[in-house]
Short mmCIF file of C-alpha atoms in Angstrom, two decimals:
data_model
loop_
_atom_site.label_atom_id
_atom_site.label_comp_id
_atom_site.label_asym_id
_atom_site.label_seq_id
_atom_site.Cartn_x
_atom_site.Cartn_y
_atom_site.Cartn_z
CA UNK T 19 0.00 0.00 0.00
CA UNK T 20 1.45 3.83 -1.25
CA UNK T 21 0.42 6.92 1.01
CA UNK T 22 -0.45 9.54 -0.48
CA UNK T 23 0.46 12.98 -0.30
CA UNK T 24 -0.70 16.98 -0.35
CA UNK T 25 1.55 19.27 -1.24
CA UNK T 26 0.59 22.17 1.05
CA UNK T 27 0.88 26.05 0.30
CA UNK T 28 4.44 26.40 1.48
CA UNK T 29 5.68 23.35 -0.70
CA UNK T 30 5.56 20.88 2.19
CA UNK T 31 4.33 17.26 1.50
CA UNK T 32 2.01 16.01 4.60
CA UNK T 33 0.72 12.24 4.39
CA UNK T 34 -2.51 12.29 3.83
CA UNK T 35 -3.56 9.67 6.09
CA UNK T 36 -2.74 9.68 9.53
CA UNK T 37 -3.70 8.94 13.79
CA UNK T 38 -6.07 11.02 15.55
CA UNK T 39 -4.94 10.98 19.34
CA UNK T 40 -8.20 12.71 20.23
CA UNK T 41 -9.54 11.15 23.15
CA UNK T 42 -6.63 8.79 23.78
CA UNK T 43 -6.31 8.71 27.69
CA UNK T 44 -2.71 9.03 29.02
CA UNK T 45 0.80 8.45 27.57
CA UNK T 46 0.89 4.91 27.41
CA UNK T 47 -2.24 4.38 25.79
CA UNK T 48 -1.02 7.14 23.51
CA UNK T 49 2.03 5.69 22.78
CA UNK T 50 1.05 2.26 22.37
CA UNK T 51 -1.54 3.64 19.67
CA UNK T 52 1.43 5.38 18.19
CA UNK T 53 3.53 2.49 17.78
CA UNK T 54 0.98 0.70 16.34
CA UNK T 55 -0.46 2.82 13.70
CA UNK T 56 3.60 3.02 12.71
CA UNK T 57 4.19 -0.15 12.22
CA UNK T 58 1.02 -0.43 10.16
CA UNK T 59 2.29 1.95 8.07
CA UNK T 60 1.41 5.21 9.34
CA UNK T 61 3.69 8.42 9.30
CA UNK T 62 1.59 11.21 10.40
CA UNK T 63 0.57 11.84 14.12
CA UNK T 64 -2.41 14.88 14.93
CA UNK T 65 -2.38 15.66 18.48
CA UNK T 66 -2.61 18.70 20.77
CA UNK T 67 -1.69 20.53 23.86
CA UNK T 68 -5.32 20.26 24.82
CA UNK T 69 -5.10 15.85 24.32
CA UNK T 70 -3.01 15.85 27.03
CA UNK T 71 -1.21 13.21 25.52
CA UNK T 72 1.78 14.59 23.48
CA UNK T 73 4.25 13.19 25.52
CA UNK T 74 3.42 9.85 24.79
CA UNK T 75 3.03 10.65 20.60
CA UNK T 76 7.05 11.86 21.39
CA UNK T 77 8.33 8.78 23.40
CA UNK T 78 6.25 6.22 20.20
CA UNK T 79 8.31 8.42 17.33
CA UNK T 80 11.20 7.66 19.07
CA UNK T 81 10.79 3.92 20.44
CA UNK T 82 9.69 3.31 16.45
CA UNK T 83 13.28 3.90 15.21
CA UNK T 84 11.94 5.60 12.45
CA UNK T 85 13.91 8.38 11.40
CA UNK T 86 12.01 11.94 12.57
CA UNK T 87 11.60 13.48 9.04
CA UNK T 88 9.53 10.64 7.56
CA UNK T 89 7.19 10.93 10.21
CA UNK T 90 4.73 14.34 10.31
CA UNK T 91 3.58 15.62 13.97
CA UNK T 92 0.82 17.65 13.81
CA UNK T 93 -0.04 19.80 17.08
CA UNK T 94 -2.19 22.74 18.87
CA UNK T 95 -1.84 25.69 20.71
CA UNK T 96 -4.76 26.35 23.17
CA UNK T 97 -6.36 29.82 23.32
CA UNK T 98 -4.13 30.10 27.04
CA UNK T 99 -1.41 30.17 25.07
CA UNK T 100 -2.53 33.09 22.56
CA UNK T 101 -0.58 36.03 22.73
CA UNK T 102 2.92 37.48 21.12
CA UNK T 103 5.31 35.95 24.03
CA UNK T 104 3.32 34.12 25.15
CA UNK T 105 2.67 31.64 22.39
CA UNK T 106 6.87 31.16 21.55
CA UNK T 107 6.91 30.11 25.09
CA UNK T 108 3.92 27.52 24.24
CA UNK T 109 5.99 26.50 21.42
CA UNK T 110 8.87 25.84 23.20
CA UNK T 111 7.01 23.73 26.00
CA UNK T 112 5.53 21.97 23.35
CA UNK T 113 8.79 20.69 21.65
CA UNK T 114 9.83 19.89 24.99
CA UNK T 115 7.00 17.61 25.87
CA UNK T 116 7.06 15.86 22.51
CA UNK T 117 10.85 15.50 22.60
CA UNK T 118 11.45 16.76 19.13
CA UNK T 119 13.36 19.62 17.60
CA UNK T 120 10.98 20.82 15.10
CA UNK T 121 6.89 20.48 14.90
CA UNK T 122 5.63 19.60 11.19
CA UNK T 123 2.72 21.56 11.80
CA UNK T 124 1.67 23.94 14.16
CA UNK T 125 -2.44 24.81 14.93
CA UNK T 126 -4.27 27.26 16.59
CA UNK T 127 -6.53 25.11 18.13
CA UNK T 128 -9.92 27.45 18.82
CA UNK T 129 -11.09 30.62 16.97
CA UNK T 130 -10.92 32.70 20.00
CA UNK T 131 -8.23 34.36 22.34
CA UNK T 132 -5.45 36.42 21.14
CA UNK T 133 -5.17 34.76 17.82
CA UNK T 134 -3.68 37.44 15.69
CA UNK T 135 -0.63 37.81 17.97
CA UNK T 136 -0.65 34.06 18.34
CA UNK T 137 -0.26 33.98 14.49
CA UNK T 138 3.02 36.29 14.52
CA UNK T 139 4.47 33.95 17.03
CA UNK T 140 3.70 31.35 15.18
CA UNK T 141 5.24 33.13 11.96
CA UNK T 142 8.33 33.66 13.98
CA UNK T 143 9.00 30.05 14.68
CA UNK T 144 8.60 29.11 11.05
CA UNK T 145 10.92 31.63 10.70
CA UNK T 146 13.41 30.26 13.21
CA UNK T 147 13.02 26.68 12.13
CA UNK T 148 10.94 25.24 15.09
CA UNK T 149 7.55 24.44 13.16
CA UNK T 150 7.60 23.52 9.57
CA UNK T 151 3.71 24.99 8.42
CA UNK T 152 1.30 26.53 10.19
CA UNK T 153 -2.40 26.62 10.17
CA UNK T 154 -5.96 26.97 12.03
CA UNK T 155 -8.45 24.76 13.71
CA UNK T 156 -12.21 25.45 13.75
CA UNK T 157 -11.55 28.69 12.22
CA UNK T 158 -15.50 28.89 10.39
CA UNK T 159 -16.75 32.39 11.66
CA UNK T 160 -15.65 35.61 10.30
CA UNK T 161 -12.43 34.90 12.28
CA UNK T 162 -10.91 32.64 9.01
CA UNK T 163 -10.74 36.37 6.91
CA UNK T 164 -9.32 38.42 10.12
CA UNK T 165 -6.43 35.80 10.11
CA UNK T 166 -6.08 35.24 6.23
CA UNK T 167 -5.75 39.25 6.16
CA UNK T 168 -3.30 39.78 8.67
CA UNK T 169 -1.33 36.88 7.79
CA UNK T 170 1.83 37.08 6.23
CA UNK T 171 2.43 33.06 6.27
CA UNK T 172 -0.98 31.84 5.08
CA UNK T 173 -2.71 29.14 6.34
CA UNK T 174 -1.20 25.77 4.97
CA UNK T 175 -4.19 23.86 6.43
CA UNK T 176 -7.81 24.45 8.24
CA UNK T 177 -9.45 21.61 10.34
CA UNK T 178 -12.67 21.37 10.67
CA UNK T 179 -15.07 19.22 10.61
CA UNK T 180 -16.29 17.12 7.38
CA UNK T 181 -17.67 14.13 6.94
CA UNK T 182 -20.23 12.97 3.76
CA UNK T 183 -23.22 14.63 5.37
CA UNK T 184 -20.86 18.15 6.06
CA UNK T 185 -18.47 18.59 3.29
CA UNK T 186 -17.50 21.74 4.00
CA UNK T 187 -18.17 23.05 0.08
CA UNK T 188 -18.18 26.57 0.75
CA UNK T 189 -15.44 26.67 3.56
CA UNK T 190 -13.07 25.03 0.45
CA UNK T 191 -14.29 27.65 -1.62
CA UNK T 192 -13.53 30.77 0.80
CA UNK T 193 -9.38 29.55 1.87
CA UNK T 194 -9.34 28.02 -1.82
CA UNK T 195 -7.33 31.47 -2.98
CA UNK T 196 -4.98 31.06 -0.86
CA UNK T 197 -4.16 27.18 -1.22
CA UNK T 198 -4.89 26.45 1.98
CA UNK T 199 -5.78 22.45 2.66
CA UNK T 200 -8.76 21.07 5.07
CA UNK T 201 -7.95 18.38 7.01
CA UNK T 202 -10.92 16.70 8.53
CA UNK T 203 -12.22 15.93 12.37
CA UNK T 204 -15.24 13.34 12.43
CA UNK T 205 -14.10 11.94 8.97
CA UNK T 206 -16.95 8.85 9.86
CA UNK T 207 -19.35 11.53 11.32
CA UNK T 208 -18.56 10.39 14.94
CA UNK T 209 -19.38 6.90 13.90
CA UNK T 210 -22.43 7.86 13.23
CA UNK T 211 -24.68 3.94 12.39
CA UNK T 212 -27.30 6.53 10.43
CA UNK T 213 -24.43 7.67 8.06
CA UNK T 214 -21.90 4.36 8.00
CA UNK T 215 -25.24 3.25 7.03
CA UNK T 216 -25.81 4.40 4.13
CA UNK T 217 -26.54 2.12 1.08
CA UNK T 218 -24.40 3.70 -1.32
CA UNK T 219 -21.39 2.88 1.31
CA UNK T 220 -22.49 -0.94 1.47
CA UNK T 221 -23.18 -1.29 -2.14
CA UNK T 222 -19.38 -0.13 -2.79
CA UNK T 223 -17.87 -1.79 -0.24
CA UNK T 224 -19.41 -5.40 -1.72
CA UNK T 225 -17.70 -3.91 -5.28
CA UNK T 226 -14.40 -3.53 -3.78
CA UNK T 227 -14.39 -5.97 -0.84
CA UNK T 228 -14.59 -3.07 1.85
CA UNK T 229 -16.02 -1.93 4.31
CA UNK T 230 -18.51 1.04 4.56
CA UNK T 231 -15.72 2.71 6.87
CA UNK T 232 -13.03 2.14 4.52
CA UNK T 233 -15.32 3.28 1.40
CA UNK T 234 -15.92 6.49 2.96
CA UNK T 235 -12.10 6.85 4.46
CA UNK T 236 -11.21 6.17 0.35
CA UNK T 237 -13.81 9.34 -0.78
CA UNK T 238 -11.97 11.70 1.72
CA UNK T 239 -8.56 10.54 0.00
CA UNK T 240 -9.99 10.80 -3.45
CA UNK T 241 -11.55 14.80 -2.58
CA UNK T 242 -8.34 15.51 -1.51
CA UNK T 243 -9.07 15.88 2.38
CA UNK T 244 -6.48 15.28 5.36
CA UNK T 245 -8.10 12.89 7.71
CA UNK T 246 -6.64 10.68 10.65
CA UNK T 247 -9.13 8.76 12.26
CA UNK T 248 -9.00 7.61 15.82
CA UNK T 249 -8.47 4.06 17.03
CA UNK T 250 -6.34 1.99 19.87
CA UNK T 251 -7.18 -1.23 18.26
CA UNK T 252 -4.46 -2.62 16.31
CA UNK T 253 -7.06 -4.29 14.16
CA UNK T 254 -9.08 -1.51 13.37
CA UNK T 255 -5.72 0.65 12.68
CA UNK T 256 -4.69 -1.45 9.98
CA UNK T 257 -8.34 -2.20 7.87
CA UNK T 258 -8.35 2.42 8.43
CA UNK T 259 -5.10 2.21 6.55
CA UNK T 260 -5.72 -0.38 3.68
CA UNK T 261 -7.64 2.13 1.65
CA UNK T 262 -5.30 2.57 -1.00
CA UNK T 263 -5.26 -0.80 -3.08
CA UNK T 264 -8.34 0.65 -4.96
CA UNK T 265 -9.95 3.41 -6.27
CA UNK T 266 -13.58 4.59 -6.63
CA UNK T 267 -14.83 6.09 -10.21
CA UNK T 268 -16.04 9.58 -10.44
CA UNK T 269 -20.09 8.28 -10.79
CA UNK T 270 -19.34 6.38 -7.05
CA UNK T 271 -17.45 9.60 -6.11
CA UNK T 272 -20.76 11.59 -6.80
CA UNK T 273 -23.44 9.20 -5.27
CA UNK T 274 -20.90 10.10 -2.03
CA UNK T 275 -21.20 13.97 -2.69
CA UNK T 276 -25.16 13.89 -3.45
CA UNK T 277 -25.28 13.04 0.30
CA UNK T 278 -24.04 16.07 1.50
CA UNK T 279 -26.96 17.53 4.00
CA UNK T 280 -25.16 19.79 5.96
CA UNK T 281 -25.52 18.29 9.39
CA UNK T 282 -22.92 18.73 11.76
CA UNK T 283 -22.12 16.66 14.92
CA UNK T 284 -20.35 19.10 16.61
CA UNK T 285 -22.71 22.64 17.29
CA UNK T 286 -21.78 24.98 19.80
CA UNK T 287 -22.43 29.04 19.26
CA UNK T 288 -18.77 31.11 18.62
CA UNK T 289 -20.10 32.44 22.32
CA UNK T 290 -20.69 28.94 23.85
CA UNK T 291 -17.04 28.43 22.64
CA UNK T 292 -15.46 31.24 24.39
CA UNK T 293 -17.40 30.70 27.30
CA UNK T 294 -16.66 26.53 27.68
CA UNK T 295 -13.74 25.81 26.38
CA UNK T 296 -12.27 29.16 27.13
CA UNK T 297 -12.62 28.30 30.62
CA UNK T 298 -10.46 25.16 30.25
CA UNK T 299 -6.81 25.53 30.59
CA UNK T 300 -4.02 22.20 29.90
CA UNK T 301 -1.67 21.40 32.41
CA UNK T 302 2.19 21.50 31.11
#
């Protein structure tokens, strides 16, 4: 099985396909996961200050003995850590807890807090060799063009979430002028029965010998999404990964689109999101 790639706005190549650590309790589950998904094949890693859990993505890249650059680490700076200063200092904790010289890429994790002087920081580091690209998370509001403005390092990636149901059409079309990539939260809608339920998804996966999980992990490759679902079981790790020994036409690829009904899993108010999660605060 071949990986595939996206070439991102600053010339960067980022696998495609990676591990979600979303959710993942602890370092050692973390790293176990990890070391896993790596020896399955895997060579990208998203995680985030918020996860609590970077230290154990760090300690799996380097029990793999894989060498660091062919593995991408993908992590997020929490709105506590907005702020010129203030954010290089995140940055530098971060390394520190993942054990690594450099971060691949580098997220604002919320759309709220001192972003804008986050974003210089963030610039900076590029700039000084500690992050590779940098980019936004759940960046949907009016927020997205207050950041693309400012910017002088564009976006190389917004994720957000998308799934068949929520493709995120007219997000791709607003950060498409500026070559900026979506990577995907929720690529399965939550596991969602109703939507991994879908005929067109079983009909396919008899075609191809897949499964309705696997057909819909192929459509994200094929629309040219980033998406790293989430497992701990070795099992399900490597059927997530065995998506690219076939392909589906473009008619399949549009039975997929047609069920785009913009429903979202995930809805909470801009306000509900400064007030809730602004209120939470990771531990170092």
């Amino acid at each position: 099985m071949e990986q595939t790639y996206i070439t991102l706005n600053n010339g960067t190549q980022i696998p495609q396909f990676g591990l979600g650590v979303y959710l993942v309790q602890g370092d050692a589950a973390t790293k176990q996961a990890c070391l896993d998904a790596l020896k399955s094949g895997y060579r990208h890693i998203d995680t985030a200050h918020a996860y609590q859990n970077e230290r154990g993505v760090g300690a799996a890249v380097k029990e793999s003995g894989i060498p660091r650059n062919e593995i991408w680490i993908t992590s997020k700076l929490w709105p506590s850590e907005y702020g010129e200063d203030k954010t290089m200092a995140g940055i530098d904790k971060m390394l520190s807890r993942l054990g690594t010289d450099y971060i691949d890429l580098l997220l604002l994790h919320q759309q709220f807090g001192d972003y804008l002087g986050a974003w210089r920081d963030m610039e900076k580091a590029v700039a000084q060799g500690k992050v590779r690209a940098i980019g936004l998370s759940n960046f949907e509001s009016e927020r997205l063009e207050e950041v693309l403005a400012a910017a002088a390092i564009k976006p190389a990636v917004l994720q957000v979430e998308c799934h068949p149901y929520y493709q995120q059409k007219a997000l791709k079309a607003r950060v498409a002028p500026y070559g900026t990539a979506i990577e995907c939260w929720y690529p399965i809608g939550h596991g969602d029965k109703g939507l991994i339920g879908e005929p067109v998804f079983t009909e396919h996966g008899e075609k191809y010998g897949k499964s309705s999980v696997q057909i819909i992990l192929r459509w994200h490759i094929q629309e040219g999404n980033i998406i790293f679902p989430k497992s701990t079981n070795p099992a399900h790790l490597k059927a997530n990964f065995d998506i690219f020994d076939f392909a589906l036409t473009e008619e399949e690829m549009n039975r997929i689109r047609a069920l785009d009904k913009g429903v979202r899993y995930f809805n909470m108010s801009l306000a509900e999101q400064e007030k809730q999660l602004g209120a939470f605060k990771p531990a170092d």
